[in-house]
Structure formats: structure tokens, C-alpha cells
């Protein structure tokens, strides 16, 4: 761990303590006023019916070198592989509109990343470094019987896809990233734009032990509901049903899932190094929901500095959850990008 990484990790932890204090004061006040509601958590033994919808695909497990991943696949085997990688606090179900739309022409696979839903949840922060998820992708492509894929990522899944593209470009035919910049360009942008630092307050909070997990657990995982349907942070244009919310709560409440998901953020600050983003030459499409409460629109533009073959589509009324918010528009953008002969 280099000096910069130590300083960066220490600074984020210190700021996290400030936010943690504020969150705990607010939490204490909520518990005092609503003791019964605060500590009620529904028992979730079986998955909601929407997760068992056969039209979305079939459920599988795949054993990689160090982890077993769960995934849902749709479309005929042998067709080109289209691999989807979700973000936080999601799982394969966030690609429900894409699993059905692209199954006619592709073998569509949406994974649960390590730590999420039905996938293995290795103990320890350092099992959630970006390099670990990159290795998972490197192994899953040949394990599925393919030499390359169309790779699609959102949020943390996008960060993993950026890192994967810089290291293993020969395994990607085309790259699609939604609402996520390359990690190497995030900090320079944030330092130049204090408003982005403020929007990233939760990253600092997530550096603290147990407090983030406790706040997600409180009031029957109410924060999961707020993230996807709350005013300002949730889906803007589309709809997200009670069943959808229940699905996200089910996945995030699996034993060890909340800590594993938050460990992505903890590992990132402990391994962050000050370096420029690696040049990427793969045909790349960025789709950006401009009503994102956590990530500013300018983060998409900065990616032009390190991607030579890049086009960006902005959906002005979409939230961070762009593939859920406006799935028809997102799907049409992806289709056009895949058909574009100039990007082959």
C-alpha cells in the first residue's frame, strides 16, 4: 500500500467519521421516536415471484477459481455473448428489460457480482478489490464457452468494465457503460468540482465499520426503498413496483450481502492509486441519465480523454437507474450502437 493510498484512505475515513456522527444522531432520534418501526425487519426466506419469471431467463451457478457466481441467462447458446454487470445496491434483476429485449439475437447473461444476492460472499474487505472483479470477468467469459463478449456495465459494474477493458481489450467486442466514469478520472474531476465531492458523501460514510450496514437494515431496509423510489434519487421517468423494491430488499438482505456490497467502497479507498486512466480503443458507448443524484454529467464528458472511439448519449430526464428508468430508449441506443458498422 503506497503512501498516497494510505493518505487517501485515512482522509476518507476521517471525513466518514464526520458523516457517521451525523447519521448516528439522526438514527438515534428516529429510533427514539419510532422504536417498533425502527427494529422491524421482515423475514425473507424465499425470493419474490418476479425473480422467478421464466421469461427473464434461466438461473445458473458457475464455479470460478476463487468464487462461485450466480447468473441468469436468456437467448440461445451459441449466439454472441452479451454480458451484463450490475452496480450497487443491485443484482442481476436490474437488467430485466435487457434480458428479454436482446435475447433474440444474443446469449444474454446477467451476473450477480461477488458478494451480491446468490453469489458467494468472501469474507474480508480485500476480497472486493476492482482487480478481483476483473479477474471474475476474465474467467467467466471462457467458462461460458466464449472468446469475447459485448460487455455492458452500470454504476460499480461500469467501474469494473472500465478496468476490464483497459486490461483485457481482446476479450471485448464492444463496450457499453451507464452512469459510471473510469475510476482514474473520478478523483481529478471531483477535486475540481466540489459539488461532486459533496454528492459522494456516502462513500466516506461507507468507510466506517457496521454503521452503514445497520442503517440499511433499520426499518426493514427502508434505505433500499429510498434509493430506488425516493424523491430525487429514485427512478424518474419509469416505474418501479412494490414487487421490484421487494426483490432488491430480498437480495440485499441475504446473509453477508450488505457488508460485501459496501466492501467494494472500502476496498477501493484502500487500494486507490493516483494514476491516469488507461487508454481504451474498443468501440465504446456511454449512456448517461442526467438526473443522477450521485454522479454529475461532466463525469461522462471527461471519459473522452482516454477512450479513442467513444460516443455518448445523454438522457436528460433519466435518473442514475437509467436502464430501468427509460429501458426502451436505452435498448434502442444499444441496438443502434451494435449495428453501427463504423464501430466494428
XYZ file of C-alpha atoms in Angstrom:
344
model
C 0.000 0.000 0.000
C 1.675 3.218 -1.188
C 1.927 6.485 0.694
C -0.767 8.129 -1.434
C -3.147 5.218 -0.829
C -2.555 5.439 2.925
C -3.148 9.196 2.950
C -6.232 8.882 0.751
C -7.684 6.073 2.858
C -7.004 7.973 6.093
C -8.593 11.148 4.767
C -11.743 9.382 3.553
C -12.071 7.580 6.888
C -11.733 10.858 8.782
C -14.427 12.509 6.686
C -16.512 9.362 7.110
C -16.363 9.813 10.875
C -17.937 13.244 10.489
C -20.771 11.926 8.333
C -21.078 8.863 10.559
C -21.635 11.052 13.605
C -24.374 12.985 11.832
C -26.015 9.796 10.601
C -25.952 8.201 14.056
C -27.515 11.281 15.648
C -30.287 11.191 13.062
C -30.665 7.422 13.516
C -30.851 7.720 17.307
C -33.594 10.320 17.017
C -35.554 8.119 14.594
C -35.258 5.101 16.918
C -36.413 7.125 19.917
C -39.481 8.346 18.060
C -40.288 5.061 16.255
C -38.880 2.157 18.297
C -41.219 -0.527 16.919
C -40.903 0.515 13.283
C -37.163 1.069 13.538
C -36.375 -2.510 14.535
C -38.950 -4.315 12.427
C -37.382 -6.366 9.631
C -39.429 -8.739 7.539
C -38.209 -12.321 7.288
C -37.342 -13.046 3.668
C -36.738 -16.761 3.166
C -37.947 -17.180 -0.412
C -37.349 -14.977 -3.451
C -40.249 -12.822 -4.708
C -42.175 -14.252 -7.647
C -40.805 -11.599 -10.020
C -37.343 -13.153 -9.657
C -38.672 -16.494 -10.852
C -40.273 -15.155 -14.033
C -39.204 -17.659 -16.744
C -39.369 -15.009 -19.462
C -36.296 -13.336 -17.928
C -34.168 -16.440 -18.382
C -32.837 -19.441 -16.506
C -30.813 -19.430 -13.292
C -27.344 -20.950 -13.118
C -24.206 -21.087 -10.986
C -20.670 -21.077 -12.295
C -17.578 -22.056 -10.304
C -14.598 -19.805 -10.970
C -11.155 -20.143 -9.432
C -11.949 -18.399 -6.136
C -15.671 -17.757 -6.133
C -18.993 -19.173 -7.274
C -21.223 -16.727 -9.141
C -24.931 -16.853 -9.806
C -26.258 -15.647 -13.150
C -29.382 -15.539 -15.271
C -29.124 -16.378 -18.958
C -31.540 -15.843 -21.832
C -31.310 -16.487 -25.561
C -29.883 -19.449 -27.427
C -26.463 -20.810 -26.589
C -24.037 -20.224 -29.430
C -25.302 -16.751 -30.241
C -22.868 -13.893 -29.476
C -22.410 -13.306 -25.775
C -23.784 -10.129 -24.202
C -22.583 -9.895 -20.601
C -24.237 -7.522 -18.117
C -22.577 -6.332 -14.890
C -24.691 -4.573 -12.239
C -23.816 -1.918 -9.672
C -24.665 -1.015 -6.065
C -27.002 -1.980 -4.407
C -28.337 -4.083 -7.253
C -28.072 -7.583 -8.715
C -28.918 -9.358 -11.959
C -32.553 -8.183 -11.832
C -31.572 -4.613 -12.760
C -31.110 -5.915 -16.323
C -34.637 -7.377 -16.566
C -35.593 -5.159 -19.510
C -32.408 -6.007 -21.372
C -32.569 -9.760 -20.694
C -35.770 -10.021 -22.694
C -35.027 -7.407 -25.365
C -31.658 -8.751 -26.524
C -32.318 -12.476 -26.135
C -33.458 -12.785 -29.739
C -30.024 -12.000 -31.131
C -27.632 -12.747 -28.288
C -26.879 -15.135 -25.490
C -27.629 -12.655 -22.730
C -26.045 -13.251 -19.322
C -26.621 -11.043 -16.260
C -24.404 -11.957 -13.332
C -24.641 -11.380 -9.620
C -21.225 -9.948 -8.866
C -19.319 -11.491 -5.970
C -20.910 -10.505 -2.683
C -24.375 -9.980 -4.148
C -27.608 -11.945 -3.937
C -26.943 -15.651 -4.616
C -23.228 -15.358 -5.459
C -20.509 -16.236 -2.963
C -19.584 -13.603 -0.384
C -15.914 -13.987 0.563
C -15.064 -12.570 3.967
C -12.771 -9.569 4.233
C -12.554 -6.163 2.619
C -9.638 -7.023 0.362
C -11.650 -9.682 -1.467
C -13.596 -6.843 -3.104
C -10.847 -5.003 -4.941
C -11.692 -3.998 -8.502
C -8.934 -6.342 -9.664
C -10.845 -9.269 -8.110
C -13.998 -8.481 -10.070
C -11.912 -8.010 -13.213
C -10.500 -11.488 -12.694
C -14.021 -12.843 -12.266
C -14.998 -11.420 -15.670
C -11.838 -12.778 -17.276
C -12.708 -16.253 -16.049
C -16.438 -16.240 -16.698
C -16.210 -15.462 -20.434
C -14.319 -18.662 -21.377
C -16.223 -20.604 -18.711
C -19.410 -19.752 -20.600
C -17.799 -21.051 -23.782
C -16.831 -17.763 -25.453
C -13.675 -15.986 -26.558
C -15.124 -12.469 -26.284
C -18.327 -10.594 -25.492
C -20.282 -7.392 -25.737
C -19.779 -6.017 -22.239
C -22.373 -3.808 -20.527
C -21.933 -2.278 -17.082
C -23.739 0.174 -14.817
C -22.538 2.014 -11.703
C -19.987 -0.226 -9.913
C -20.409 -2.686 -12.748
C -19.309 0.109 -15.069
C -16.172 0.701 -12.980
C -15.337 -2.981 -13.242
C -15.953 -2.898 -17.007
C -13.680 0.135 -17.476
C -10.896 -1.653 -15.596
C -11.505 -4.861 -17.521
C -11.417 -3.054 -20.871
C -8.068 -1.449 -20.052
C -6.519 -4.796 -19.122
C -8.204 -7.306 -21.438
C -9.365 -5.443 -24.560
C -9.152 -8.587 -26.705
C -11.991 -10.130 -24.709
C -14.421 -7.307 -25.570
C -16.078 -6.698 -28.927
C -17.905 -3.562 -27.820
C -18.314 -1.791 -24.507
C -21.382 -0.051 -23.072
C -21.159 1.822 -19.757
C -24.012 3.564 -17.951
C -23.609 6.285 -15.324
C -20.080 5.474 -14.260
C -16.743 7.116 -15.077
C -13.386 5.398 -15.070
C -12.020 5.357 -11.520
C -8.811 7.050 -12.646
C -10.725 10.114 -13.829
C -13.187 10.356 -10.934
C -10.868 11.909 -8.340
C -9.405 14.644 -10.604
C -12.935 15.631 -11.601
C -14.178 15.583 -8.010
C -11.263 17.706 -6.779
C -12.015 20.255 -9.492
C -15.749 20.160 -8.768
C -16.541 20.344 -5.028
C -20.212 19.725 -5.763
C -19.270 16.184 -6.811
C -17.340 15.673 -3.574
C -20.464 16.609 -1.650
C -22.625 14.269 -3.702
C -20.173 11.479 -2.853
C -20.746 11.806 0.901
C -21.940 8.213 1.177
C -18.532 6.941 0.002
C -16.949 8.457 3.106
C -19.682 7.046 5.343
C -19.149 3.577 3.877
C -15.566 3.546 5.169
C -16.832 3.099 8.729
C -17.490 -0.351 10.217
C -21.063 -1.642 10.850
C -22.752 1.802 10.824
C -23.656 1.671 7.083
C -24.908 -1.913 7.398
C -27.017 -1.010 10.448
C -28.606 1.911 8.643
C -29.544 -0.247 5.680
C -31.028 -2.905 7.986
C -33.034 -0.389 10.015
C -36.773 -0.025 9.380
C -36.921 -3.087 7.133
C -34.249 -1.883 4.703
C -36.053 1.393 4.158
C -32.965 2.951 2.564
C -33.144 0.431 -0.270
C -36.655 1.656 -0.995
C -35.496 5.290 -0.848
C -32.579 4.650 -3.187
C -34.807 3.295 -5.951
C -38.044 5.198 -5.430
C -37.252 8.206 -3.242
C -37.730 11.748 -4.474
C -34.501 12.984 -6.006
C -32.657 9.665 -6.003
C -35.090 7.131 -7.408
C -36.465 6.274 -10.820
C -37.727 9.447 -12.520
C -39.452 8.570 -15.781
C -40.306 4.923 -15.487
C -41.989 2.949 -12.781
C -40.633 0.696 -10.095
C -43.202 -1.509 -8.412
C -43.512 -2.718 -4.840
C -42.504 -6.167 -6.092
C -39.357 -4.689 -7.639
C -38.461 -2.984 -4.359
C -39.103 -6.235 -2.507
C -36.728 -8.005 -4.903
C -33.924 -5.548 -4.128
C -34.589 -5.886 -0.407
C -34.519 -9.665 -0.697
C -31.174 -9.654 -2.495
C -29.551 -7.101 -0.186
C -30.769 -8.918 2.936
C -29.052 -12.211 2.053
C -26.611 -13.148 4.835
C -23.426 -11.152 4.379
C -24.674 -9.284 1.310
C -24.811 -5.770 2.767
C -21.267 -5.945 4.152
C -19.929 -7.454 0.922
C -21.566 -4.760 -1.213
C -20.264 -1.936 0.989
C -16.808 -3.563 0.989
C -16.495 -2.544 -2.679
C -16.201 1.051 -1.444
C -13.914 0.170 1.458
C -11.533 -1.775 -0.751
C -11.496 0.989 -3.365
C -10.190 3.629 -0.956
C -7.592 1.253 0.465
C -6.180 0.365 -2.945
C -6.662 3.666 -4.776
C -3.557 4.933 -6.546
C -3.019 8.254 -8.241
C -2.717 7.375 -11.888
C -4.077 8.433 -15.228
C -6.838 6.425 -16.862
C -5.562 3.800 -19.305
C -6.242 4.484 -22.974
C -9.077 2.367 -24.360
C -9.510 1.768 -28.100
C -12.538 -0.529 -28.033
C -15.711 0.908 -29.603
C -17.474 2.345 -26.563
C -20.868 3.819 -25.825
C -21.705 5.784 -22.684
C -25.374 6.167 -21.737
C -25.881 8.760 -19.020
C -29.015 9.578 -17.056
C -28.642 13.286 -16.314
C -30.885 13.351 -13.221
C -28.319 11.254 -11.373
C -28.308 12.319 -7.721
C -24.829 10.889 -7.079
C -22.774 11.438 -10.247
C -22.566 14.610 -12.306
C -22.991 14.766 -16.066
C -19.469 16.132 -16.502
C -18.030 12.761 -15.492
C -19.217 11.325 -18.804
C -17.520 14.041 -20.824
C -14.161 13.519 -19.115
C -14.068 9.956 -20.445
C -13.339 11.325 -23.924
C -9.777 11.915 -22.749
C -8.978 8.227 -22.539
C -11.394 6.496 -24.969
C -10.465 6.955 -28.618
C -13.669 5.508 -30.114
C -16.395 6.900 -27.851
C -19.919 8.184 -28.314
C -22.167 9.466 -25.532
C -25.946 9.586 -25.304
C -27.470 11.739 -22.579
C -30.977 11.005 -21.342
C -31.878 14.320 -19.773
C -34.839 13.131 -17.696
C -33.414 9.810 -16.512
C -32.074 9.068 -13.079
C -28.981 7.115 -12.099
C -31.008 3.942 -12.747
C -31.130 4.709 -16.434
C -31.648 1.153 -17.770
C -34.706 0.847 -15.504
C -35.892 4.435 -15.915
C -36.098 4.519 -19.698
C -35.445 0.954 -20.875
C -36.888 1.441 -24.349
C -34.586 4.372 -25.091
C -31.590 2.604 -23.567
C -32.268 -0.538 -25.574
C -32.627 1.418 -28.818
C -29.348 3.242 -28.174
C -27.569 -0.048 -27.571
C -29.088 -1.631 -30.674
C -28.013 1.265 -32.873
C -24.519 1.145 -31.411
C -24.187 -2.596 -32.017
C -25.380 -2.258 -35.621
C -23.100 0.671 -36.444
C -20.550 -0.692 -38.914
C -18.154 2.191 -38.177
C -17.800 0.881 -34.635
C -16.683 -2.608 -35.578
